[in-house]
Amino acid sequence: MRATRRIAGEHGEQDLHTAFGVGDWLMLSAAAATWGASFLLIDIGLEHFAPPLIAFARIAVGAATLAMLPAARRPVPRSAWPLIGLLGVIWMAIPFLLLAVAQQWIDTSLAGMINATAPLFTAVVAAFLVRALPSRLQAAGLALGFLGVVAISLPSVDGGSNLLGVGLVLTAALLYGFAFNMAAALQRAHGPLAVTFRAMLVAAAALLPAAVIGALGSSFAWSSLVAVLALGALATGLAMVWFTTLIGRVGPSRAAVSIYVVPIVAVALGAAFNDERVHVAALLGTAMVLGGAYLTSRPKPG
């Protein structure tokens, strides 16, 4: 009989091989929907705000949202702060800044499609950390997923700035792979909300100087302000609550399945509100990425 691994979180233990419960699916869907909408919200914010200001504001508003929850204010030992600070930098400060900069040059739909590589990077990092080679099925999933990245990126080869934008989003997804695995251990030890809240505080502090400079070159419009407030309160605050809780319940690789829905939402909103056209190769590549992420997330046979 295959041995199963269990993880302890703020909400107890759950077998990593059991099926998702209703609560798990609700958290997964809500996080995916808000993250999918985040690319459109960033695009609206960029109409008047500089990228560093958007990245800082979404984190600051997200932190303010979490501060209203008692579990987020629960104390953590000082010894945990260095790792929590590192988590804030690689999960929020750098990736959020990279996404905002990238969307100056690429469409919201393209950013959402590339972001779907996060589960692949999560699985690769997880395998690297435990020094275990992937199974044949997982290896096939990784190969399929990264071929999908190539297909998504091909329509952008005609512009250097477009390729730079693709590279920035890929870098953000890679950092997510490290962050998702780090968050799993930290939240098991100290609680998902307490860790996420303090990581946001560190990330906001790291981006504050760049945000001040960015504010000097920004203009003001209510549309951009409302978009960034929604980006912070929903896609950065509440979505982080749902996702970190999900990591504690089902593990980082399975929680990253929520990323599967993100490109679907991003493409739909980009087409509906920005009249974006998606290349057939990019759609095929997204299907390959999602299929590869699914195969990669499957447990190794025991």
PDB file of C-alpha atoms in Angstrom:
ATOM      1  CA  MET A   1       0.000   0.000   0.000  1.00  0.00           C
ATOM      2  CA  ARG A   2       1.403   3.360  -0.973  1.00  0.00           C
ATOM      3  CA  ALA A   3       2.475   5.487   1.944  1.00  0.00           C
ATOM      4  CA  THR A   4       0.833   8.867   2.109  1.00  0.00           C
ATOM      5  CA  ARG A   5       2.340  12.113   3.360  1.00  0.00           C
ATOM      6  CA  ARG A   6       0.380  14.481   5.559  1.00  0.00           C
ATOM      7  CA  ILE A   7       0.934  18.136   6.260  1.00  0.00           C
ATOM      8  CA  ALA A   8      -0.161  20.054   9.293  1.00  0.00           C
ATOM      9  CA  GLY A   9      -1.592  23.510   8.779  1.00  0.00           C
ATOM     10  CA  GLU A  10      -3.632  26.044  10.648  1.00  0.00           C
ATOM     11  CA  HIS A  11      -6.736  24.043   9.802  1.00  0.00           C
ATOM     12  CA  GLY A  12      -5.393  20.620  10.757  1.00  0.00           C
ATOM     13  CA  GLU A  13      -4.026  17.792   8.635  1.00  0.00           C
ATOM     14  CA  GLN A  14      -5.118  16.586   5.256  1.00  0.00           C
ATOM     15  CA  ASP A  15      -3.887  13.687   3.195  1.00  0.00           C
ATOM     16  CA  LEU A  16      -2.080  15.029   0.142  1.00  0.00           C
ATOM     17  CA  HIS A  17      -3.526  12.202  -1.975  1.00  0.00           C
ATOM     18  CA  THR A  18      -7.177  12.768  -1.008  1.00  0.00           C
ATOM     19  CA  ALA A  19      -9.647  14.514  -3.298  1.00  0.00           C
ATOM     20  CA  PHE A  20     -10.315  18.221  -2.979  1.00  0.00           C
ATOM     21  CA  GLY A  21     -13.231  19.068  -0.686  1.00  0.00           C
ATOM     22  CA  VAL A  22     -15.913  21.631  -1.463  1.00  0.00           C
ATOM     23  CA  GLY A  23     -14.061  24.290   0.519  1.00  0.00           C
ATOM     24  CA  ASP A  24     -10.843  23.536  -1.342  1.00  0.00           C
ATOM     25  CA  TRP A  25     -12.538  23.945  -4.716  1.00  0.00           C
ATOM     26  CA  LEU A  26     -14.178  27.211  -3.650  1.00  0.00           C
ATOM     27  CA  MET A  27     -10.860  28.681  -2.505  1.00  0.00           C
ATOM     28  CA  LEU A  28      -9.116  27.450  -5.645  1.00  0.00           C
ATOM     29  CA  SER A  29     -11.771  28.933  -7.955  1.00  0.00           C
ATOM     30  CA  ALA A  30     -11.940  32.266  -6.136  1.00  0.00           C
ATOM     31  CA  ALA A  31      -8.155  32.685  -6.139  1.00  0.00           C
ATOM     32  CA  ALA A  32      -7.920  31.737  -9.819  1.00  0.00           C
ATOM     33  CA  ALA A  33     -10.689  34.131 -10.850  1.00  0.00           C
ATOM     34  CA  THR A  34      -9.244  37.112  -8.990  1.00  0.00           C
ATOM     35  CA  TRP A  35      -5.720  36.396 -10.229  1.00  0.00           C
ATOM     36  CA  GLY A  36      -7.016  36.063 -13.781  1.00  0.00           C
ATOM     37  CA  ALA A  37      -8.644  39.480 -13.449  1.00  0.00           C
ATOM     38  CA  SER A  38      -5.443  40.956 -11.987  1.00  0.00           C
ATOM     39  CA  PHE A  39      -3.833  41.303 -15.421  1.00  0.00           C
ATOM     40  CA  LEU A  40      -6.672  43.509 -16.645  1.00  0.00           C
ATOM     41  CA  LEU A  41      -6.539  45.523 -13.415  1.00  0.00           C
ATOM     42  CA  ILE A  42      -2.799  46.064 -13.876  1.00  0.00           C
ATOM     43  CA  ASP A  43      -3.427  47.206 -17.440  1.00  0.00           C
ATOM     44  CA  ILE A  44      -5.979  49.774 -16.250  1.00  0.00           C
ATOM     45  CA  GLY A  45      -3.600  50.931 -13.552  1.00  0.00           C
ATOM     46  CA  LEU A  46      -0.798  51.403 -16.065  1.00  0.00           C
ATOM     47  CA  GLU A  47      -2.874  53.988 -17.920  1.00  0.00           C
ATOM     48  CA  HIS A  48      -1.906  56.534 -15.241  1.00  0.00           C
ATOM     49  CA  PHE A  49       0.407  54.918 -12.662  1.00  0.00           C
ATOM     50  CA  ALA A  50       4.048  53.836 -12.979  1.00  0.00           C
ATOM     51  CA  PRO A  51       4.784  50.099 -12.522  1.00  0.00           C
ATOM     52  CA  PRO A  52       6.580  50.456  -9.143  1.00  0.00           C
ATOM     53  CA  LEU A  53       3.644  52.433  -7.766  1.00  0.00           C
ATOM     54  CA  ILE A  54       1.191  49.728  -8.866  1.00  0.00           C
ATOM     55  CA  ALA A  55       3.311  46.947  -7.350  1.00  0.00           C
ATOM     56  CA  PHE A  56       3.705  48.803  -4.062  1.00  0.00           C
ATOM     57  CA  ALA A  57       0.059  49.878  -3.828  1.00  0.00           C
ATOM     58  CA  ARG A  58      -1.339  46.399  -4.451  1.00  0.00           C
ATOM     59  CA  ILE A  59       0.865  44.952  -1.721  1.00  0.00           C
ATOM     60  CA  ALA A  60       0.121  47.784   0.730  1.00  0.00           C
ATOM     61  CA  VAL A  61      -3.641  47.468   0.180  1.00  0.00           C
ATOM     62  CA  GLY A  62      -3.356  43.689   0.448  1.00  0.00           C
ATOM     63  CA  ALA A  63      -1.527  44.029   3.764  1.00  0.00           C
ATOM     64  CA  ALA A  64      -4.171  46.441   5.035  1.00  0.00           C
ATOM     65  CA  THR A  65      -6.831  43.883   4.090  1.00  0.00           C
ATOM     66  CA  LEU A  66      -5.088  41.106   6.003  1.00  0.00           C
ATOM     67  CA  ALA A  67      -4.504  43.368   9.002  1.00  0.00           C
ATOM     68  CA  MET A  68      -8.232  43.260   9.688  1.00  0.00           C
ATOM     69  CA  LEU A  69      -8.026  39.509  10.385  1.00  0.00           C
ATOM     70  CA  PRO A  70      -6.910  38.448  13.891  1.00  0.00           C
ATOM     71  CA  ALA A  71      -5.130  35.360  12.574  1.00  0.00           C
ATOM     72  CA  ALA A  72      -2.887  37.567  10.424  1.00  0.00           C
ATOM     73  CA  ARG A  73      -1.791  39.584  13.452  1.00  0.00           C
ATOM     74  CA  ARG A  74      -0.825  36.497  15.415  1.00  0.00           C
ATOM     75  CA  PRO A  75       2.805  36.845  16.574  1.00  0.00           C
ATOM     76  CA  VAL A  76       5.592  34.839  14.978  1.00  0.00           C
ATOM     77  CA  PRO A  77       9.058  34.250  16.470  1.00  0.00           C
ATOM     78  CA  ARG A  78      11.839  36.626  15.512  1.00  0.00           C
ATOM     79  CA  SER A  79      13.846  33.705  14.181  1.00  0.00           C
ATOM     80  CA  ALA A  80      11.274  33.273  11.392  1.00  0.00           C
ATOM     81  CA  TRP A  81      11.534  36.839  10.088  1.00  0.00           C
ATOM     82  CA  PRO A  82      14.546  36.330   7.767  1.00  0.00           C
ATOM     83  CA  LEU A  83      12.804  33.579   5.791  1.00  0.00           C
ATOM     84  CA  ILE A  84       9.485  35.423   5.848  1.00  0.00           C
ATOM     85  CA  GLY A  85      11.271  38.517   4.556  1.00  0.00           C
ATOM     86  CA  LEU A  86      12.868  36.509   1.755  1.00  0.00           C
ATOM     87  CA  LEU A  87       9.450  35.072   0.926  1.00  0.00           C
ATOM     88  CA  GLY A  88       8.017  38.573   0.655  1.00  0.00           C
ATOM     89  CA  VAL A  89      10.713  39.590  -1.799  1.00  0.00           C
ATOM     90  CA  ILE A  90      10.517  36.548  -4.113  1.00  0.00           C
ATOM     91  CA  TRP A  91       6.743  36.026  -3.880  1.00  0.00           C
ATOM     92  CA  MET A  92       5.523  39.612  -4.057  1.00  0.00           C
ATOM     93  CA  ALA A  93       8.015  42.464  -4.358  1.00  0.00           C
ATOM     94  CA  ILE A  94       9.982  41.272  -7.393  1.00  0.00           C
ATOM     95  CA  PRO A  95       7.268  39.289  -9.267  1.00  0.00           C
ATOM     96  CA  PHE A  96       4.608  41.994  -8.883  1.00  0.00           C
ATOM     97  CA  LEU A  97       7.038  44.619 -10.139  1.00  0.00           C
ATOM     98  CA  LEU A  98       8.082  42.407 -13.071  1.00  0.00           C
ATOM     99  CA  LEU A  99       4.455  41.803 -14.071  1.00  0.00           C
ATOM    100  CA  ALA A 100       3.625  45.505 -14.014  1.00  0.00           C
ATOM    101  CA  VAL A 101       6.712  46.368 -16.080  1.00  0.00           C
ATOM    102  CA  ALA A 102       6.062  43.534 -18.549  1.00  0.00           C
ATOM    103  CA  GLN A 103       2.489  44.602 -19.228  1.00  0.00           C
ATOM    104  CA  GLN A 104       3.732  47.855 -20.672  1.00  0.00           C
ATOM    105  CA  TRP A 105       4.771  45.782 -23.699  1.00  0.00           C
ATOM    106  CA  ILE A 106       2.578  42.674 -23.798  1.00  0.00           C
ATOM    107  CA  ASP A 107      -1.175  42.078 -23.719  1.00  0.00           C
ATOM    108  CA  THR A 108      -3.009  41.000 -20.587  1.00  0.00           C
ATOM    109  CA  SER A 109      -3.953  37.715 -22.240  1.00  0.00           C
ATOM    110  CA  LEU A 110      -0.333  36.903 -23.094  1.00  0.00           C
ATOM    111  CA  ALA A 111       0.794  37.691 -19.551  1.00  0.00           C
ATOM    112  CA  GLY A 112      -1.913  35.419 -18.182  1.00  0.00           C
ATOM    113  CA  MET A 113      -0.953  32.577 -20.501  1.00  0.00           C
ATOM    114  CA  ILE A 114       2.728  32.749 -19.588  1.00  0.00           C
ATOM    115  CA  ASN A 115       1.846  32.937 -15.901  1.00  0.00           C
ATOM    116  CA  ALA A 116       0.376  29.438 -16.277  1.00  0.00           C
ATOM    117  CA  THR A 117       3.949  28.080 -16.155  1.00  0.00           C
ATOM    118  CA  ALA A 118       4.058  28.639 -12.377  1.00  0.00           C
ATOM    119  CA  PRO A 119       2.927  25.068 -11.552  1.00  0.00           C
ATOM    120  CA  LEU A 120       5.715  23.705 -13.758  1.00  0.00           C
ATOM    121  CA  PHE A 121       8.336  25.732 -11.927  1.00  0.00           C
ATOM    122  CA  THR A 122       6.757  24.759  -8.597  1.00  0.00           C
ATOM    123  CA  ALA A 123       7.145  21.082  -9.421  1.00  0.00           C
ATOM    124  CA  VAL A 124      10.715  21.529 -10.686  1.00  0.00           C
ATOM    125  CA  VAL A 125      11.750  23.422  -7.553  1.00  0.00           C
ATOM    126  CA  ALA A 126      10.021  20.868  -5.318  1.00  0.00           C
ATOM    127  CA  ALA A 127      11.887  18.028  -7.035  1.00  0.00           C
ATOM    128  CA  PHE A 128      15.159  19.929  -6.720  1.00  0.00           C
ATOM    129  CA  LEU A 129      14.651  20.621  -3.024  1.00  0.00           C
ATOM    130  CA  VAL A 130      13.995  16.978  -2.164  1.00  0.00           C
ATOM    131  CA  ARG A 131      16.622  15.803  -4.687  1.00  0.00           C
ATOM    132  CA  ALA A 132      14.228  13.369  -6.308  1.00  0.00           C
ATOM    133  CA  LEU A 133      14.081  12.874 -10.061  1.00  0.00           C
ATOM    134  CA  PRO A 134      10.599  13.211 -11.590  1.00  0.00           C
ATOM    135  CA  SER A 135       8.748  10.143 -12.808  1.00  0.00           C
ATOM    136  CA  ARG A 136       8.456   9.511 -16.536  1.00  0.00           C
ATOM    137  CA  LEU A 137       4.966  10.992 -16.522  1.00  0.00           C
ATOM    138  CA  GLN A 138       6.137  14.087 -14.651  1.00  0.00           C
ATOM    139  CA  ALA A 139       9.144  14.481 -16.960  1.00  0.00           C
ATOM    140  CA  ALA A 140       6.850  14.245 -19.982  1.00  0.00           C
ATOM    141  CA  GLY A 141       4.646  16.903 -18.405  1.00  0.00           C
ATOM    142  CA  LEU A 142       7.605  19.224 -17.906  1.00  0.00           C
ATOM    143  CA  ALA A 143       8.729  18.776 -21.503  1.00  0.00           C
ATOM    144  CA  LEU A 144       5.208  19.369 -22.814  1.00  0.00           C
ATOM    145  CA  GLY A 145       4.780  22.442 -20.645  1.00  0.00           C
ATOM    146  CA  PHE A 146       7.978  24.118 -21.694  1.00  0.00           C
ATOM    147  CA  LEU A 147       7.294  23.385 -25.355  1.00  0.00           C
ATOM    148  CA  GLY A 148       4.021  25.176 -24.721  1.00  0.00           C
ATOM    149  CA  VAL A 149       5.953  28.196 -23.471  1.00  0.00           C
ATOM    150  CA  VAL A 150       7.826  28.278 -26.770  1.00  0.00           C
ATOM    151  CA  ALA A 151       4.544  28.159 -28.696  1.00  0.00           C
ATOM    152  CA  ILE A 152       3.063  30.972 -26.588  1.00  0.00           C
ATOM    153  CA  SER A 153       6.152  33.117 -27.118  1.00  0.00           C
ATOM    154  CA  LEU A 154       6.504  32.588 -30.887  1.00  0.00           C
ATOM    155  CA  PRO A 155       3.981  35.294 -31.893  1.00  0.00           C
ATOM    156  CA  SER A 156       6.087  37.821 -29.951  1.00  0.00           C
ATOM    157  CA  VAL A 157       9.407  37.215 -31.718  1.00  0.00           C
ATOM    158  CA  ASP A 158       8.818  40.130 -34.060  1.00  0.00           C
ATOM    159  CA  GLY A 159       9.348  42.655 -31.288  1.00  0.00           C
ATOM    160  CA  GLY A 160      12.272  42.910 -28.876  1.00  0.00           C
ATOM    161  CA  SER A 161      10.178  44.658 -26.234  1.00  0.00           C
ATOM    162  CA  ASN A 162       7.558  41.923 -26.500  1.00  0.00           C
ATOM    163  CA  LEU A 163      10.197  39.269 -25.910  1.00  0.00           C
ATOM    164  CA  LEU A 164      11.503  41.221 -22.934  1.00  0.00           C
ATOM    165  CA  GLY A 165       7.982  41.300 -21.518  1.00  0.00           C
ATOM    166  CA  VAL A 166       7.688  37.529 -22.005  1.00  0.00           C
ATOM    167  CA  GLY A 167      11.001  37.035 -20.233  1.00  0.00           C
ATOM    168  CA  LEU A 168       9.925  39.179 -17.277  1.00  0.00           C
ATOM    169  CA  VAL A 169       6.713  37.199 -16.793  1.00  0.00           C
ATOM    170  CA  LEU A 170       8.640  33.913 -17.035  1.00  0.00           C
ATOM    171  CA  THR A 171      11.043  35.196 -14.387  1.00  0.00           C
ATOM    172  CA  ALA A 172       8.109  36.048 -12.136  1.00  0.00           C
ATOM    173  CA  ALA A 173       6.688  32.531 -12.633  1.00  0.00           C
ATOM    174  CA  LEU A 174      10.055  31.008 -11.736  1.00  0.00           C
ATOM    175  CA  LEU A 175      10.151  33.027  -8.519  1.00  0.00           C
ATOM    176  CA  TYR A 176       6.623  31.839  -7.750  1.00  0.00           C
ATOM    177  CA  GLY A 177       7.923  28.271  -7.991  1.00  0.00           C
ATOM    178  CA  PHE A 178      10.419  28.941  -5.197  1.00  0.00           C
ATOM    179  CA  ALA A 179       7.940  30.997  -3.182  1.00  0.00           C
ATOM    180  CA  PHE A 180       5.152  28.408  -3.270  1.00  0.00           C
ATOM    181  CA  ASN A 181       7.486  25.799  -1.811  1.00  0.00           C
ATOM    182  CA  MET A 182       8.859  28.179   0.818  1.00  0.00           C
ATOM    183  CA  ALA A 183       5.378  29.266   1.835  1.00  0.00           C
ATOM    184  CA  ALA A 184       4.319  25.680   2.487  1.00  0.00           C
ATOM    185  CA  ALA A 185       6.908  25.114   5.230  1.00  0.00           C
ATOM    186  CA  LEU A 186       6.553  28.556   6.786  1.00  0.00           C
ATOM    187  CA  GLN A 187       2.778  28.503   6.977  1.00  0.00           C
ATOM    188  CA  ARG A 188       2.808  25.035   8.526  1.00  0.00           C
ATOM    189  CA  ALA A 189       5.023  26.364  11.287  1.00  0.00           C
ATOM    190  CA  HIS A 190       3.481  29.790  11.874  1.00  0.00           C
ATOM    191  CA  GLY A 191       0.077  29.910  10.148  1.00  0.00           C
ATOM    192  CA  PRO A 192      -0.712  31.032   6.581  1.00  0.00           C
ATOM    193  CA  LEU A 193      -2.193  34.416   7.392  1.00  0.00           C
ATOM    194  CA  ALA A 194       0.517  35.471   9.846  1.00  0.00           C
ATOM    195  CA  VAL A 195       3.261  34.563   7.376  1.00  0.00           C
ATOM    196  CA  THR A 196       1.557  36.178   4.372  1.00  0.00           C
ATOM    197  CA  PHE A 197       0.808  39.402   6.252  1.00  0.00           C
ATOM    198  CA  ARG A 198       4.403  39.844   7.384  1.00  0.00           C
ATOM    199  CA  ALA A 199       5.739  38.913   3.953  1.00  0.00           C
ATOM    200  CA  MET A 200       3.559  41.690   2.516  1.00  0.00           C
ATOM    201  CA  LEU A 201       4.936  44.191   5.018  1.00  0.00           C
ATOM    202  CA  VAL A 202       8.495  43.353   3.975  1.00  0.00           C
ATOM    203  CA  ALA A 203       7.596  43.466   0.265  1.00  0.00           C
ATOM    204  CA  ALA A 204       5.896  46.859   0.631  1.00  0.00           C
ATOM    205  CA  ALA A 205       8.889  48.256   2.505  1.00  0.00           C
ATOM    206  CA  ALA A 206      11.242  46.951  -0.205  1.00  0.00           C
ATOM    207  CA  LEU A 207       9.245  48.659  -2.961  1.00  0.00           C
ATOM    208  CA  LEU A 208       8.559  51.943  -1.146  1.00  0.00           C
ATOM    209  CA  PRO A 209      11.582  53.890  -2.525  1.00  0.00           C
ATOM    210  CA  ALA A 210      10.814  52.859  -6.113  1.00  0.00           C
ATOM    211  CA  ALA A 211       7.119  53.646  -5.551  1.00  0.00           C
ATOM    212  CA  VAL A 212       7.923  57.175  -4.397  1.00  0.00           C
ATOM    213  CA  ILE A 213       9.984  57.760  -7.528  1.00  0.00           C
ATOM    214  CA  GLY A 214       7.252  56.207  -9.659  1.00  0.00           C
ATOM    215  CA  ALA A 215       4.612  58.438  -8.088  1.00  0.00           C
ATOM    216  CA  LEU A 216       6.503  61.528  -9.243  1.00  0.00           C
ATOM    217  CA  GLY A 217       6.102  60.379 -12.845  1.00  0.00           C
ATOM    218  CA  SER A 218       2.485  59.265 -12.542  1.00  0.00           C
ATOM    219  CA  SER A 219      -0.783  61.075 -13.162  1.00  0.00           C
ATOM    220  CA  PHE A 220      -4.124  60.488 -11.450  1.00  0.00           C
ATOM    221  CA  ALA A 221      -7.407  59.009 -12.571  1.00  0.00           C
ATOM    222  CA  TRP A 222     -10.185  57.372 -10.593  1.00  0.00           C
ATOM    223  CA  SER A 223     -10.281  54.411 -12.980  1.00  0.00           C
ATOM    224  CA  SER A 224      -6.658  53.516 -12.269  1.00  0.00           C
ATOM    225  CA  LEU A 225      -7.069  54.077  -8.539  1.00  0.00           C
ATOM    226  CA  VAL A 226     -10.128  51.830  -8.303  1.00  0.00           C
ATOM    227  CA  ALA A 227      -8.352  49.156 -10.370  1.00  0.00           C
ATOM    228  CA  VAL A 228      -5.308  49.170  -8.099  1.00  0.00           C
ATOM    229  CA  LEU A 229      -7.469  49.124  -4.956  1.00  0.00           C
ATOM    230  CA  ALA A 230      -9.293  46.059  -6.304  1.00  0.00           C
ATOM    231  CA  LEU A 231      -5.972  44.541  -7.296  1.00  0.00           C
ATOM    232  CA  GLY A 232      -4.735  44.947  -3.736  1.00  0.00           C
ATOM    233  CA  ALA A 233      -7.825  44.032  -1.737  1.00  0.00           C
ATOM    234  CA  LEU A 234      -8.955  41.090  -3.894  1.00  0.00           C
ATOM    235  CA  ALA A 235      -6.113  39.705  -6.008  1.00  0.00           C
ATOM    236  CA  THR A 236      -3.416  40.368  -3.403  1.00  0.00           C
ATOM    237  CA  GLY A 237      -5.243  40.319  -0.073  1.00  0.00           C
ATOM    238  CA  LEU A 238      -8.129  37.863  -0.138  1.00  0.00           C
ATOM    239  CA  ALA A 239      -6.626  35.699  -2.891  1.00  0.00           C
ATOM    240  CA  MET A 240      -3.467  35.255  -0.824  1.00  0.00           C
ATOM    241  CA  VAL A 241      -5.608  34.162   2.122  1.00  0.00           C
ATOM    242  CA  TRP A 242      -7.339  31.547   0.009  1.00  0.00           C
ATOM    243  CA  PHE A 243      -4.158  30.345  -1.668  1.00  0.00           C
ATOM    244  CA  THR A 244      -1.913  30.095   1.405  1.00  0.00           C
ATOM    245  CA  THR A 245      -4.686  28.253   3.228  1.00  0.00           C
ATOM    246  CA  LEU A 246      -4.989  25.909   0.252  1.00  0.00           C
ATOM    247  CA  ILE A 247      -1.225  25.275   0.300  1.00  0.00           C
ATOM    248  CA  GLY A 248      -1.483  24.208   3.915  1.00  0.00           C
ATOM    249  CA  ARG A 249      -4.389  21.876   3.168  1.00  0.00           C
ATOM    250  CA  VAL A 250      -3.288  20.149  -0.049  1.00  0.00           C
ATOM    251  CA  GLY A 251       0.393  21.041  -0.597  1.00  0.00           C
ATOM    252  CA  PRO A 252       2.128  23.520  -2.929  1.00  0.00           C
ATOM    253  CA  SER A 253       2.045  21.522  -6.162  1.00  0.00           C
ATOM    254  CA  ARG A 254      -1.659  20.734  -5.904  1.00  0.00           C
ATOM    255  CA  ALA A 255      -2.542  24.253  -4.777  1.00  0.00           C
ATOM    256  CA  ALA A 256      -0.732  25.601  -7.838  1.00  0.00           C
ATOM    257  CA  VAL A 257      -3.452  23.915  -9.931  1.00  0.00           C
ATOM    258  CA  SER A 258      -5.406  27.149  -9.367  1.00  0.00           C
ATOM    259  CA  ILE A 259      -3.060  28.726 -11.900  1.00  0.00           C
ATOM    260  CA  TYR A 260      -4.707  26.544 -14.583  1.00  0.00           C
ATOM    261  CA  VAL A 261      -7.786  28.759 -14.629  1.00  0.00           C
ATOM    262  CA  VAL A 262      -5.864  32.061 -14.578  1.00  0.00           C
ATOM    263  CA  PRO A 263      -5.060  32.225 -18.330  1.00  0.00           C
ATOM    264  CA  ILE A 264      -8.646  31.376 -19.232  1.00  0.00           C
ATOM    265  CA  VAL A 265      -9.924  34.321 -17.187  1.00  0.00           C
ATOM    266  CA  ALA A 266      -7.136  36.608 -18.426  1.00  0.00           C
ATOM    267  CA  VAL A 267      -7.792  35.781 -22.096  1.00  0.00           C
ATOM    268  CA  ALA A 268     -11.561  36.203 -21.718  1.00  0.00           C
ATOM    269  CA  LEU A 269     -11.241  39.581 -19.994  1.00  0.00           C
ATOM    270  CA  GLY A 270      -8.570  40.770 -22.429  1.00  0.00           C
ATOM    271  CA  ALA A 271     -10.814  39.966 -25.369  1.00  0.00           C
ATOM    272  CA  ALA A 272     -13.902  41.466 -23.752  1.00  0.00           C
ATOM    273  CA  PHE A 273     -12.446  44.743 -22.484  1.00  0.00           C
ATOM    274  CA  ASN A 274      -9.258  45.355 -24.494  1.00  0.00           C
ATOM    275  CA  ASP A 275     -10.278  43.775 -27.810  1.00  0.00           C
ATOM    276  CA  GLU A 276      -7.134  41.634 -27.690  1.00  0.00           C
ATOM    277  CA  ARG A 277      -6.613  38.999 -30.345  1.00  0.00           C
ATOM    278  CA  VAL A 278      -4.900  35.789 -29.336  1.00  0.00           C
ATOM    279  CA  HIS A 279      -2.744  33.908 -31.833  1.00  0.00           C
ATOM    280  CA  VAL A 280      -3.685  30.272 -32.488  1.00  0.00           C
ATOM    281  CA  ALA A 281      -0.145  29.195 -31.575  1.00  0.00           C
ATOM    282  CA  ALA A 282      -0.500  30.907 -28.211  1.00  0.00           C
ATOM    283  CA  LEU A 283      -3.793  29.132 -27.497  1.00  0.00           C
ATOM    284  CA  LEU A 284      -2.232  25.799 -28.461  1.00  0.00           C
ATOM    285  CA  GLY A 285       0.769  26.589 -26.292  1.00  0.00           C
ATOM    286  CA  THR A 286      -1.469  27.407 -23.334  1.00  0.00           C
ATOM    287  CA  ALA A 287      -3.215  24.060 -23.702  1.00  0.00           C
ATOM    288  CA  MET A 288       0.206  22.380 -23.734  1.00  0.00           C
ATOM    289  CA  VAL A 289       1.304  24.286 -20.629  1.00  0.00           C
ATOM    290  CA  LEU A 290      -1.849  23.377 -18.734  1.00  0.00           C
ATOM    291  CA  GLY A 291      -1.626  19.747 -19.835  1.00  0.00           C
ATOM    292  CA  GLY A 292       2.022  19.639 -18.829  1.00  0.00           C
ATOM    293  CA  ALA A 293       1.275  21.243 -15.472  1.00  0.00           C
ATOM    294  CA  TYR A 294      -1.415  18.639 -14.821  1.00  0.00           C
ATOM    295  CA  LEU A 295       0.915  15.735 -15.635  1.00  0.00           C
ATOM    296  CA  THR A 296       3.695  17.257 -13.561  1.00  0.00           C
ATOM    297  CA  SER A 297       1.417  17.685 -10.552  1.00  0.00           C
ATOM    298  CA  ARG A 298       0.471  13.996 -10.524  1.00  0.00           C
ATOM    299  CA  PRO A 299       2.072  12.062  -7.629  1.00  0.00           C
ATOM    300  CA  LYS A 300       4.853   9.633  -8.369  1.00  0.00           C
ATOM    301  CA  PRO A 301       3.720   5.994  -8.266  1.00  0.00           C
ATOM    302  CA  GLY A 302       4.683   4.254  -5.057  1.00  0.00           C
TER     303      GLY A 302
END
